[in-house]
PDB file of C-alpha atoms in Angstrom:
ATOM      1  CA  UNK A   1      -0.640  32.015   4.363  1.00  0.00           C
ATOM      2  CA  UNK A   2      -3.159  29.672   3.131  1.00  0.00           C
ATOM      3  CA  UNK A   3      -4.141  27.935  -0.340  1.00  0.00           C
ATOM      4  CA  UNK A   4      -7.314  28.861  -1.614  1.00  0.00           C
ATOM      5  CA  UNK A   5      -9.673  27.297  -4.318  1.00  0.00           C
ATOM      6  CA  UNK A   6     -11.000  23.726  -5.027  1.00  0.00           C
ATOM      7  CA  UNK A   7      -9.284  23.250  -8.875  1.00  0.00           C
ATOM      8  CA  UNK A   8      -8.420  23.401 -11.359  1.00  0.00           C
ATOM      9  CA  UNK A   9      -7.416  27.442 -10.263  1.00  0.00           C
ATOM     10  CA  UNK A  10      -5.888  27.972  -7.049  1.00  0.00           C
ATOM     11  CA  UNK A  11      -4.519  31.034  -5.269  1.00  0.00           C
ATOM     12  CA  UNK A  12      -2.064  31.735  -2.733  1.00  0.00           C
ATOM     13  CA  UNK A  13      -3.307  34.131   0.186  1.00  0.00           C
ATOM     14  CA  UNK A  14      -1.176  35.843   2.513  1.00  0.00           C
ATOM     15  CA  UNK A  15      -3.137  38.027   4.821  1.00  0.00           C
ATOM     16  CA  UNK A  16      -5.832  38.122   2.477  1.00  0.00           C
ATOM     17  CA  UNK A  17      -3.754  39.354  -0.609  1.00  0.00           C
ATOM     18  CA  UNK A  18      -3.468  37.078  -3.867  1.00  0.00           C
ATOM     19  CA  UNK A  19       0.141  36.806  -4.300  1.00  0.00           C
ATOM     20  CA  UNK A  20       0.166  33.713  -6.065  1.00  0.00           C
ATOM     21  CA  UNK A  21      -1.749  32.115  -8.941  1.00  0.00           C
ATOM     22  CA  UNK A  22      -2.255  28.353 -10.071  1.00  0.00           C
ATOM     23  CA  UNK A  23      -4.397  26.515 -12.959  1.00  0.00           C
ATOM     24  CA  UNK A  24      -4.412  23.119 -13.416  1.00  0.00           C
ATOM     25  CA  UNK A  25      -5.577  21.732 -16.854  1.00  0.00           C
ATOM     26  CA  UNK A  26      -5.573  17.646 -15.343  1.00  0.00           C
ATOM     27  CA  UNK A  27      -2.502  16.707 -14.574  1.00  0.00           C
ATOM     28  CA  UNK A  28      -0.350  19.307 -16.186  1.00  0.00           C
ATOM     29  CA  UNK A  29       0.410  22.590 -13.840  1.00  0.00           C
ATOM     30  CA  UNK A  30      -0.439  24.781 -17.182  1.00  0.00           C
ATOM     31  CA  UNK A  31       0.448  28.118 -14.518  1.00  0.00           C
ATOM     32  CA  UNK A  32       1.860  28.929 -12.103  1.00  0.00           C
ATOM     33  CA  UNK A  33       2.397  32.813 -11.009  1.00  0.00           C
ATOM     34  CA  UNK A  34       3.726  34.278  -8.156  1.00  0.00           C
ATOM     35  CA  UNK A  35       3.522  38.212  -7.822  1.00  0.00           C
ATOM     36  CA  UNK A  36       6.999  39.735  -8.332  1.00  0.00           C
ATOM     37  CA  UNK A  37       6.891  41.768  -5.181  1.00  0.00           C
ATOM     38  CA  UNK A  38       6.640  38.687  -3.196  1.00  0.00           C
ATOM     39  CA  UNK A  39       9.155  36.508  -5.260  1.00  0.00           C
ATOM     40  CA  UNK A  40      12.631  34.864  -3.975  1.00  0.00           C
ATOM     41  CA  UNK A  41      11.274  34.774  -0.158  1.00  0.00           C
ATOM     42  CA  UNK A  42      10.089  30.970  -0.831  1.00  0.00           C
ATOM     43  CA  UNK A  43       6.836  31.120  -1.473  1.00  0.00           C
ATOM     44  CA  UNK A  44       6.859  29.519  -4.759  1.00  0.00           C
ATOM     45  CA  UNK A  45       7.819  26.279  -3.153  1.00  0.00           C
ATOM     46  CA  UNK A  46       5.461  26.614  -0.836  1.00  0.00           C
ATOM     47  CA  UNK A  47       2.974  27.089  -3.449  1.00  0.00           C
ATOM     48  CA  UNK A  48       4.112  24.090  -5.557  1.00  0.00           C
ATOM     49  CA  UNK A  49       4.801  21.787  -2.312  1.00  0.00           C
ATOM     50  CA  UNK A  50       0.817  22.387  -1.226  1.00  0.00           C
ATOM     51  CA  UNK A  51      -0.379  22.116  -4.865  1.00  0.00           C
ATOM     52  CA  UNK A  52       1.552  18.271  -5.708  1.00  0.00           C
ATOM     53  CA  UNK A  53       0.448  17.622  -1.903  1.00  0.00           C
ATOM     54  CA  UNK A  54      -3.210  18.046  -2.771  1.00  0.00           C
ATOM     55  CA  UNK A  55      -3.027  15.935  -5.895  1.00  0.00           C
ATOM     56  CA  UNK A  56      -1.287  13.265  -3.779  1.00  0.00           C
ATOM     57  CA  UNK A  57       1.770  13.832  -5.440  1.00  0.00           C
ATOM     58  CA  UNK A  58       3.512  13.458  -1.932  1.00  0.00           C
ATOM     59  CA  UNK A  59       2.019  10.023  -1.120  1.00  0.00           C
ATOM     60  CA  UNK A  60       4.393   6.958  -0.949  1.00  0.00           C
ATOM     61  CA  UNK A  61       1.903   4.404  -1.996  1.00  0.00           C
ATOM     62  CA  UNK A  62       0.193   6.127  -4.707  1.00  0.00           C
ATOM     63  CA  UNK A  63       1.388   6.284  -8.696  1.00  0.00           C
ATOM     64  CA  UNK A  64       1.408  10.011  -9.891  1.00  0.00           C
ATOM     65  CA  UNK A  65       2.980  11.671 -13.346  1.00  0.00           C
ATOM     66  CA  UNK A  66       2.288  15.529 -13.401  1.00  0.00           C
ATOM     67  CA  UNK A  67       3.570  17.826 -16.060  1.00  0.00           C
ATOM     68  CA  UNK A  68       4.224  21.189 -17.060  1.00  0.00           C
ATOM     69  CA  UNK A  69       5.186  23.899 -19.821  1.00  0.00           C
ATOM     70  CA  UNK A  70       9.215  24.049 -20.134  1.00  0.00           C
ATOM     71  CA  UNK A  71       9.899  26.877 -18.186  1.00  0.00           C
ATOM     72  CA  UNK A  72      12.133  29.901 -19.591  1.00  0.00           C
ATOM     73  CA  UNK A  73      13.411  31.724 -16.761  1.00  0.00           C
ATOM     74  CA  UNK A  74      16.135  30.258 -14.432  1.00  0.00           C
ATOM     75  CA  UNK A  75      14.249  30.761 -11.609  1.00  0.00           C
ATOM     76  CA  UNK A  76      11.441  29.041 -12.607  1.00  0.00           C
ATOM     77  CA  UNK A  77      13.635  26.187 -13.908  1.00  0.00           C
ATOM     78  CA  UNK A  78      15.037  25.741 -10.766  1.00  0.00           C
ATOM     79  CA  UNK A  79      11.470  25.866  -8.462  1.00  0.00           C
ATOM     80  CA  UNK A  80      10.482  22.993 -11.245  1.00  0.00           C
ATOM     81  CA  UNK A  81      13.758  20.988 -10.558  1.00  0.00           C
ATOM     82  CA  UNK A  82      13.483  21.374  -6.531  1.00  0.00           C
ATOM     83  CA  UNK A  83      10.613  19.320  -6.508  1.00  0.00           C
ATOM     84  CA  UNK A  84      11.409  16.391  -8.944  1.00  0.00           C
ATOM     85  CA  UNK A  85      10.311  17.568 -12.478  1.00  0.00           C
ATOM     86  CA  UNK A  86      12.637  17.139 -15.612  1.00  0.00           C
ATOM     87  CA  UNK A  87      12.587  17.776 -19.168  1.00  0.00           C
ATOM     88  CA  UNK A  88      10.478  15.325 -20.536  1.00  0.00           C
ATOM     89  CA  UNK A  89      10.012  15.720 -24.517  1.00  0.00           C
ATOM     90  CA  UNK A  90       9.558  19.148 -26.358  1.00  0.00           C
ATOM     91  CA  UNK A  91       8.543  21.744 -24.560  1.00  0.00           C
ATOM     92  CA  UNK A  92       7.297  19.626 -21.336  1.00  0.00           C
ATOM     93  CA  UNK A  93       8.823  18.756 -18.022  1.00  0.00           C
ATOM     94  CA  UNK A  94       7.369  16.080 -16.277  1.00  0.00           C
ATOM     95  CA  UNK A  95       7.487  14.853 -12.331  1.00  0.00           C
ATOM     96  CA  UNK A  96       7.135  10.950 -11.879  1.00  0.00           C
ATOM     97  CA  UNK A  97       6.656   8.980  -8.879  1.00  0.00           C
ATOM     98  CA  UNK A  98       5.988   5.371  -8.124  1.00  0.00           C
ATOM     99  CA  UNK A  99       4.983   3.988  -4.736  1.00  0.00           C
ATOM    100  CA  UNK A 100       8.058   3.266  -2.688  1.00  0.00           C
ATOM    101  CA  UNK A 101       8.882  -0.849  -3.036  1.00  0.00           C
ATOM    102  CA  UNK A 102       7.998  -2.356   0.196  1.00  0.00           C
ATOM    103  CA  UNK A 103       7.191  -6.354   1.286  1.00  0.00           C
ATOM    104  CA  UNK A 104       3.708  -5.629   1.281  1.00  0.00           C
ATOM    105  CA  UNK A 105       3.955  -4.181  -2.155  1.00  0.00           C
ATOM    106  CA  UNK A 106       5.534  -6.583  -3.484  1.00  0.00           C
ATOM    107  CA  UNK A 107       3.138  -9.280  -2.612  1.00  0.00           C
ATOM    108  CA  UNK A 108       0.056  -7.453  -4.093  1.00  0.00           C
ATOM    109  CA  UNK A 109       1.959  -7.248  -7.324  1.00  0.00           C
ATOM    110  CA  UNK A 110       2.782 -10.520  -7.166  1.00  0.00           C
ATOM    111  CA  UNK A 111      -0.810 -11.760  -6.425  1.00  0.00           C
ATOM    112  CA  UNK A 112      -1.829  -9.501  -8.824  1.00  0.00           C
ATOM    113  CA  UNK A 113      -0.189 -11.252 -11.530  1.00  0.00           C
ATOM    114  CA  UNK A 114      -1.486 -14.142 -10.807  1.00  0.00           C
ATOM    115  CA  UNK A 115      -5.151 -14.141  -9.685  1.00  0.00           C
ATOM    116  CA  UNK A 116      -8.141 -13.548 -11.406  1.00  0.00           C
ATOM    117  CA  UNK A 117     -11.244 -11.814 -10.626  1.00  0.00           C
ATOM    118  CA  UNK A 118     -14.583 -13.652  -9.372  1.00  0.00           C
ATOM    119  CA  UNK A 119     -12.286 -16.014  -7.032  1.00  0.00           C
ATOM    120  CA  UNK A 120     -12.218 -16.790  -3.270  1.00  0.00           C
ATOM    121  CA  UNK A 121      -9.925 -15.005  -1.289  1.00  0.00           C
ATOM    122  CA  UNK A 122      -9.405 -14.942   2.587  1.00  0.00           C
ATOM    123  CA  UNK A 123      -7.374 -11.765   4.074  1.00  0.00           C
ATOM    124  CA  UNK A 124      -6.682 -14.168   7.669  1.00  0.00           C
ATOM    125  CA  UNK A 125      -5.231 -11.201   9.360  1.00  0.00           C
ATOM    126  CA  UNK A 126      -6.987  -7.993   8.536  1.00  0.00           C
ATOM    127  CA  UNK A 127      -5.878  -5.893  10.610  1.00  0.00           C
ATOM    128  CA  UNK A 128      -7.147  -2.069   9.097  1.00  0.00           C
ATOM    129  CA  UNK A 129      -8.372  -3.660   5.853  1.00  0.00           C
ATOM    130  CA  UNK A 130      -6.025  -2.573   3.089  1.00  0.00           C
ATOM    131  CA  UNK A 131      -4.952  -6.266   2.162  1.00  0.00           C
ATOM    132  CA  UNK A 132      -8.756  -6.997   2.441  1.00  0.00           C
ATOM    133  CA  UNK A 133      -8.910  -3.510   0.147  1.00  0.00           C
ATOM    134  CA  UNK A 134      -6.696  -4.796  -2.297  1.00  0.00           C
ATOM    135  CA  UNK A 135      -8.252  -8.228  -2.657  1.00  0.00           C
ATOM    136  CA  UNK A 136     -11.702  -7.185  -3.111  1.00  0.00           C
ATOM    137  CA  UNK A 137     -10.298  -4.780  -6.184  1.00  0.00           C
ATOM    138  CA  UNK A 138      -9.176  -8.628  -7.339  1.00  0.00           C
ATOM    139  CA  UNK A 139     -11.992 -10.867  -6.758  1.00  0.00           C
ATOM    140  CA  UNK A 140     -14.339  -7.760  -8.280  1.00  0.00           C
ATOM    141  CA  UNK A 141     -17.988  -8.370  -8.146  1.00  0.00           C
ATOM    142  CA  UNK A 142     -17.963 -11.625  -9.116  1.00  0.00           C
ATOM    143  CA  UNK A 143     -15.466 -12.884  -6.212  1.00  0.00           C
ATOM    144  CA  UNK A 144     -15.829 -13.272  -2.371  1.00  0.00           C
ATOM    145  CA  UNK A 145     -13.414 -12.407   0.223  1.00  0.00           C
ATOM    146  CA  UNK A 146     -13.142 -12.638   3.467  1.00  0.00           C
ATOM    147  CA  UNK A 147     -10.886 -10.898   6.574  1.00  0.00           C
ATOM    148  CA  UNK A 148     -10.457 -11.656   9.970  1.00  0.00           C
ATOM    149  CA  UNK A 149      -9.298 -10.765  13.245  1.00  0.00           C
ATOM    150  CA  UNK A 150      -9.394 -10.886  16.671  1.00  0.00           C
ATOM    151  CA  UNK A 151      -9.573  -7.994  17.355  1.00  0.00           C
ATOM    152  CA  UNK A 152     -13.173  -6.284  17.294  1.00  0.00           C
ATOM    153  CA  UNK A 153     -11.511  -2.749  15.911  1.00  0.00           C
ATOM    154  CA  UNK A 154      -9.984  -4.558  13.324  1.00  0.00           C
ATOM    155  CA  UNK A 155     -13.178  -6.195  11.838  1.00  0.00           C
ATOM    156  CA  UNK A 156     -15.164  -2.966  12.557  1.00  0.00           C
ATOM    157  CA  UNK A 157     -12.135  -0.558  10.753  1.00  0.00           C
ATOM    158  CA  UNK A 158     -11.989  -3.289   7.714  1.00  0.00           C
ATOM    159  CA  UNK A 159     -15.610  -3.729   6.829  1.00  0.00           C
ATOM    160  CA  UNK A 160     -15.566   0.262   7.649  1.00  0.00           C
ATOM    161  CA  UNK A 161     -12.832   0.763   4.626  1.00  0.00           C
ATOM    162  CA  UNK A 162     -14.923  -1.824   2.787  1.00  0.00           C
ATOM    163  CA  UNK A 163     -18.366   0.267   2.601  1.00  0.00           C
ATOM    164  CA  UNK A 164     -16.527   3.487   2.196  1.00  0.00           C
ATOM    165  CA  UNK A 165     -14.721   1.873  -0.871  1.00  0.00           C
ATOM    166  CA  UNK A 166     -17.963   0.531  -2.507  1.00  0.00           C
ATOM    167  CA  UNK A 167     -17.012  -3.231  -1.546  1.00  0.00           C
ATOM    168  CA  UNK A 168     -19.579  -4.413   1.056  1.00  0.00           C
ATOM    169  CA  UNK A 169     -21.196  -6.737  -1.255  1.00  0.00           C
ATOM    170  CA  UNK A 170     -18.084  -8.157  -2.179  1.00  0.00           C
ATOM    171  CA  UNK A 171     -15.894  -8.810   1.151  1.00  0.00           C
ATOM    172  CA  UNK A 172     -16.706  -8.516   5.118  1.00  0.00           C
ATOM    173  CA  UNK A 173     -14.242  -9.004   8.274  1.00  0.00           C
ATOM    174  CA  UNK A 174     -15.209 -11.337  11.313  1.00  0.00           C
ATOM    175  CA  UNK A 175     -13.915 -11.578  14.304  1.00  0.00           C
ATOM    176  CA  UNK A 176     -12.064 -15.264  14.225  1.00  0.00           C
ATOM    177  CA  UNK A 177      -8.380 -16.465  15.560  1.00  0.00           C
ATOM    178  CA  UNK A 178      -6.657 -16.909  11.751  1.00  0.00           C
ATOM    179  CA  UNK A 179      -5.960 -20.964  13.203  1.00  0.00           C
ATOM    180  CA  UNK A 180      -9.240 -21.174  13.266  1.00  0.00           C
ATOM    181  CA  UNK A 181      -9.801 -20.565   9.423  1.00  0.00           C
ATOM    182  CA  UNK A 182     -11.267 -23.361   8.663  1.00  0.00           C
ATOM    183  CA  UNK A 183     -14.742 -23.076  10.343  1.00  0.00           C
ATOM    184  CA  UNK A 184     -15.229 -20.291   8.182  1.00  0.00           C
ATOM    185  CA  UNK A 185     -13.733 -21.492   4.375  1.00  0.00           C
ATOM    186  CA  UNK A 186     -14.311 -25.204   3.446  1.00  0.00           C
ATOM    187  CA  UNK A 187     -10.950 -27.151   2.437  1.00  0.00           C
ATOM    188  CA  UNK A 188      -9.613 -27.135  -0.714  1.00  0.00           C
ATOM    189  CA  UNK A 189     -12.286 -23.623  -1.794  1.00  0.00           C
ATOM    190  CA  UNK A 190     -10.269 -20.971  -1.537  1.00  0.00           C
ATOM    191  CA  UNK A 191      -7.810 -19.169  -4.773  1.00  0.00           C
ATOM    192  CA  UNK A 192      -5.681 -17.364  -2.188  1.00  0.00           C
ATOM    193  CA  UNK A 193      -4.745 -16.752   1.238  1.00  0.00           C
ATOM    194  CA  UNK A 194      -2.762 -13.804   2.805  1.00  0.00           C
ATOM    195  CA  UNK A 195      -1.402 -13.363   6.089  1.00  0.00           C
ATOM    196  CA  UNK A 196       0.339  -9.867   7.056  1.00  0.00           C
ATOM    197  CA  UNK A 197       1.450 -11.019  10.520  1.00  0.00           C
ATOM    198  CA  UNK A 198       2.781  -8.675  13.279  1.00  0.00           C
ATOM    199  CA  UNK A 199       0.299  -6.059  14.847  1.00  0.00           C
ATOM    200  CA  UNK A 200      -2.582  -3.863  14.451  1.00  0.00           C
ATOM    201  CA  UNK A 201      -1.552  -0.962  13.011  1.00  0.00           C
ATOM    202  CA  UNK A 202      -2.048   2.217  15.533  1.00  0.00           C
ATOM    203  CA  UNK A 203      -2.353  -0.010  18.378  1.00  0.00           C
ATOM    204  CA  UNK A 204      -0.694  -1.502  21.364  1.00  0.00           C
ATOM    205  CA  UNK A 205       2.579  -3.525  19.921  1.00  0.00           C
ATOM    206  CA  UNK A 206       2.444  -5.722  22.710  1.00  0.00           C
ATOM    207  CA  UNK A 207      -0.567  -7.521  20.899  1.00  0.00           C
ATOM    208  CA  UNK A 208       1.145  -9.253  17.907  1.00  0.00           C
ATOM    209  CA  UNK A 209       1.154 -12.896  16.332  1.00  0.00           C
ATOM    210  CA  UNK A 210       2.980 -15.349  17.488  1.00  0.00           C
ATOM    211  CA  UNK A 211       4.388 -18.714  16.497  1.00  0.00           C
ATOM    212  CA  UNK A 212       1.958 -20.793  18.452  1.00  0.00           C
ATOM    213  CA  UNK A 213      -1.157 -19.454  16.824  1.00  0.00           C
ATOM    214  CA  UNK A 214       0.484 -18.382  13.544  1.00  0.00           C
ATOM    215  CA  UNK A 215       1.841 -22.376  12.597  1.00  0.00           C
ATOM    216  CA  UNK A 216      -1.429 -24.008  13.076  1.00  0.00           C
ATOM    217  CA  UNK A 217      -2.777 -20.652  11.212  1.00  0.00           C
ATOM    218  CA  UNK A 218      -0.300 -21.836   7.999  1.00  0.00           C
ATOM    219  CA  UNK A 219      -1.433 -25.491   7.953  1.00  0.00           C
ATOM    220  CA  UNK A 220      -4.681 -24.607   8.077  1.00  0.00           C
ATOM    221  CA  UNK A 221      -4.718 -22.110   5.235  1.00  0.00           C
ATOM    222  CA  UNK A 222      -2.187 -24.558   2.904  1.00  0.00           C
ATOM    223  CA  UNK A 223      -5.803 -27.065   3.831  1.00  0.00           C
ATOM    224  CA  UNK A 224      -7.868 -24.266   2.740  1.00  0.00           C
ATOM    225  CA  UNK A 225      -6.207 -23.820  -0.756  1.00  0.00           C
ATOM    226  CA  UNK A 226      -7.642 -25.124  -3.690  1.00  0.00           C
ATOM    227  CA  UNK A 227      -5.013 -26.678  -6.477  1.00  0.00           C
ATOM    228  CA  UNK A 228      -3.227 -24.014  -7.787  1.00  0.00           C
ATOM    229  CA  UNK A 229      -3.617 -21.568  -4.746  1.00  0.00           C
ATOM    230  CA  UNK A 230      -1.508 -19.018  -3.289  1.00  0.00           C
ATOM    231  CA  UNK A 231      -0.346 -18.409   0.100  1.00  0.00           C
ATOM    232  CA  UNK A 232       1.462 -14.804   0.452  1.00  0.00           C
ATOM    233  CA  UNK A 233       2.862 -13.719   4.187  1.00  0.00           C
ATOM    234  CA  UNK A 234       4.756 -10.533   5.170  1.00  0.00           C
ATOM    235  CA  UNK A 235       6.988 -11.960   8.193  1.00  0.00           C
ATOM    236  CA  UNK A 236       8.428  -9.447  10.875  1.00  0.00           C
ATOM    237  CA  UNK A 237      10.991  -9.773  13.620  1.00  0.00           C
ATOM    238  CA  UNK A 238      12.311  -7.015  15.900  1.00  0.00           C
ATOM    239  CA  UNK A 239      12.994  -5.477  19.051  1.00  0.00           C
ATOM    240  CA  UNK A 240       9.099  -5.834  19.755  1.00  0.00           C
ATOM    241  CA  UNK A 241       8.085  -9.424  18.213  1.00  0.00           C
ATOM    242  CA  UNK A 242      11.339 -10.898  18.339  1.00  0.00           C
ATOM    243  CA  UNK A 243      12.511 -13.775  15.739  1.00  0.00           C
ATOM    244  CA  UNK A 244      10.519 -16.999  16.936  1.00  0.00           C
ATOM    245  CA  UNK A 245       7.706 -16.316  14.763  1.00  0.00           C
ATOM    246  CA  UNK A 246       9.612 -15.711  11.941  1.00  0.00           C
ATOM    247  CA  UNK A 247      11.961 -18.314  11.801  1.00  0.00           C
ATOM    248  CA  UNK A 248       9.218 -20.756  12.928  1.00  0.00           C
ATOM    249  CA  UNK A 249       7.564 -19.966   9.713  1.00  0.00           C
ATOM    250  CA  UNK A 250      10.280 -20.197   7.802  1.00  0.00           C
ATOM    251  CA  UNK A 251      11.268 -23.751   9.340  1.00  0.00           C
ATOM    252  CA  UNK A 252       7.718 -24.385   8.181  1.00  0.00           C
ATOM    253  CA  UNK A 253       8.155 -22.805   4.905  1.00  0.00           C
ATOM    254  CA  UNK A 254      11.157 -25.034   4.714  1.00  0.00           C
ATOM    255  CA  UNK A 255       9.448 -28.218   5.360  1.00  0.00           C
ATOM    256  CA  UNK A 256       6.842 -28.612   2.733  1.00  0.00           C
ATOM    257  CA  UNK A 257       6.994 -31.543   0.468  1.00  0.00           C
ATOM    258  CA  UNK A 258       8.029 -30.155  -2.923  1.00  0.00           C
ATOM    259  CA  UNK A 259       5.859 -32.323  -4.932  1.00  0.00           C
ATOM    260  CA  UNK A 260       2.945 -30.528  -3.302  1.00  0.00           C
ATOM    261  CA  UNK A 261       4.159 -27.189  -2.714  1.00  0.00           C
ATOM    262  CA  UNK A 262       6.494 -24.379  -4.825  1.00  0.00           C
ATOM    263  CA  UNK A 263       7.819 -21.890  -1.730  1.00  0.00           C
ATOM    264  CA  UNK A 264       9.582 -18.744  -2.656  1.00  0.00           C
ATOM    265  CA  UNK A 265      11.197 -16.793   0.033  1.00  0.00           C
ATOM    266  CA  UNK A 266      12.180 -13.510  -1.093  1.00  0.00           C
ATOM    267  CA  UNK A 267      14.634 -11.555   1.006  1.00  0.00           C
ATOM    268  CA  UNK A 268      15.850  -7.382   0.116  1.00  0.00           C
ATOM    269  CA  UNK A 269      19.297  -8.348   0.291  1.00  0.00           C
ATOM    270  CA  UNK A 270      20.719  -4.856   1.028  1.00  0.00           C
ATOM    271  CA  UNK A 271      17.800  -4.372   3.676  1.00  0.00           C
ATOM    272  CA  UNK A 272      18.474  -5.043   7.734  1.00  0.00           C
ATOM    273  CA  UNK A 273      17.858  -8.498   8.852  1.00  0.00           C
ATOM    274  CA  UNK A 274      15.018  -7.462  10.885  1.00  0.00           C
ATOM    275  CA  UNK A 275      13.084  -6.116   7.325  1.00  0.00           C
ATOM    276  CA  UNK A 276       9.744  -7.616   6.754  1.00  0.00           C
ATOM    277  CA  UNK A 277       9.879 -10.840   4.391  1.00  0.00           C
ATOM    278  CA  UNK A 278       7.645 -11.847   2.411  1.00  0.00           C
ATOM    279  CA  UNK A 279       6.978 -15.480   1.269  1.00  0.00           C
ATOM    280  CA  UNK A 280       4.823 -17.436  -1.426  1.00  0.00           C
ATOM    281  CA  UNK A 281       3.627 -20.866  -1.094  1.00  0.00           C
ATOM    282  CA  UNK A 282       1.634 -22.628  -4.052  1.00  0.00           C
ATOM    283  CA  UNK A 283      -0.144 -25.212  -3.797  1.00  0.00           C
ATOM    284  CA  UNK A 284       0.639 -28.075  -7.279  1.00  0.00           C
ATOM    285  CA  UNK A 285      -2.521 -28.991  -9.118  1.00  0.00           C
ATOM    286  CA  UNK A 286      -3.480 -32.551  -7.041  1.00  0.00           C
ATOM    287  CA  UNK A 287      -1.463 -31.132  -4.093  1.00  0.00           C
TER     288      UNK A 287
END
């Protein structure tokens, strides 16, 4: 059994017979047949699973609202229902998703509130490039940001995502220890700074941060900062990493004069202990 067509028709092939019919008219499902023959044996939700799947409508990080006529027949209510839609005004049902609320989430809309495009902004552990990603969407062709690692298939996978998403000109990844920061951004230049600290990503978990690279990493960043700057890091402890990197940081965190510094530490109080945190620090105009 296999879906076949690229939109906005589809049609659902079992042993090459059409026993199934889709049309999509944007985001609203506008049909959505299945021959009677073949009904109540579950391939309608197979039909709807693969058509919401295609649209992304299965992906935790990505917004998605889809809609479709009120159906009439139980059946067809129920098929709806199984897969999240509701009623949703006159004549409409509509299935809504938001990405799942995670640390790293949370500190893009965060930053995102607060910076502004055509700024400076350093990524100092890039790891596959999706903070990098999300900064250069940010800065916007006016800005400058830049990632690094050091590890080689970090910088070569970020400045990869980079190209593919149309942001070459805008950021790049090299290959430099994050405490080292500061041979690559002049003091006092730079809007924001993010660290996402832990590993890379698809790769050995025995290669992670650690609290004597990751301190000196901080200060130097906090040094890199213009007035009014931001600091965001995603701290991790665990079974792998362990908690002296994390509550080093925080220690750190904890220290910071306050007439130079605002620090927000915000903890998912119904999460496990070991759940990523993530942290702001900015930097006071003349601090």
């Amino acid at each position: 059994m296999k879906l076949l067509g690229e939109g906005p028709v589809f049609t659902l092939d079992k042993e090459g017979a059409a026993i199934g019919r889709a049309r999509w008219e944007g985001d609203t499902l506008a049909e959505l047949t299945i021959d009677p023959a073949w009904r109540g044996r579950g391939y309608g939700s197979y039909f709807l699973k693969e058509l919401l799947r295609r649209r992304g409508g299965f992906d935790r990080e990505k917004a998605t609202c889809f809609r479709a006529p009120a159906p009439a027949a139980p059946a067809a209510r129920a098929l709806l229902q199984k897969f999240g839609f509701a009623p949703a005004g006159p004549g409409t049902w509509c299935r809504r998703r938001v990405p799942d609320l995670s640390a790293v989430a949370f500190c893009h809309e965060f930053l995102a509130a607060r910076l502004h495009p055509g700024g400076l902004y350093l990524d100092a552990t890039c790891g596959n490039g999706h903070d990098t990603l999300f900064l250069c969407r940010l800065a916007g062709e006016g800005g400058r940001v830049l990632g690094l690692d050091i590890q080689p298939a970090a910088v070569e996978a970020t400045n990869r995502r980079l190209a593919a998403a149309g942001y070459g000109a805008v950021g790049r990844a090299v290959l430099c220890d994050h405490r080292d920061l500061l041979t690559v951004v002049p003091p006092g230049t730079a809007d924001c700074v993010v660290f996402n600290f832990g590993w890379l990503p698809g790769a050995d978990h025995t290669v992670h941060s650690a609290a004597a690279t990751t301190l000196p990493a901080l200060e130097a960043a906090l040094a890199a900062l213009k007035p009014g700057g931001v600091l965001a890091a995603v701290l991790y402890s665990g079974k792998v990493i362990g908690e002296g990197e994390k509550q080093a940081a925080l220690r750190f965190f904890e220290s910071l004069p306050l007439a130079r510094y605002t620090v927000l530490v915000c903890r998912f109080a119904n999460w496990a202990d070991t759940a990523p945190l993530p942290c702001f620090v900015l930097k006071r105009a003349g601090g």
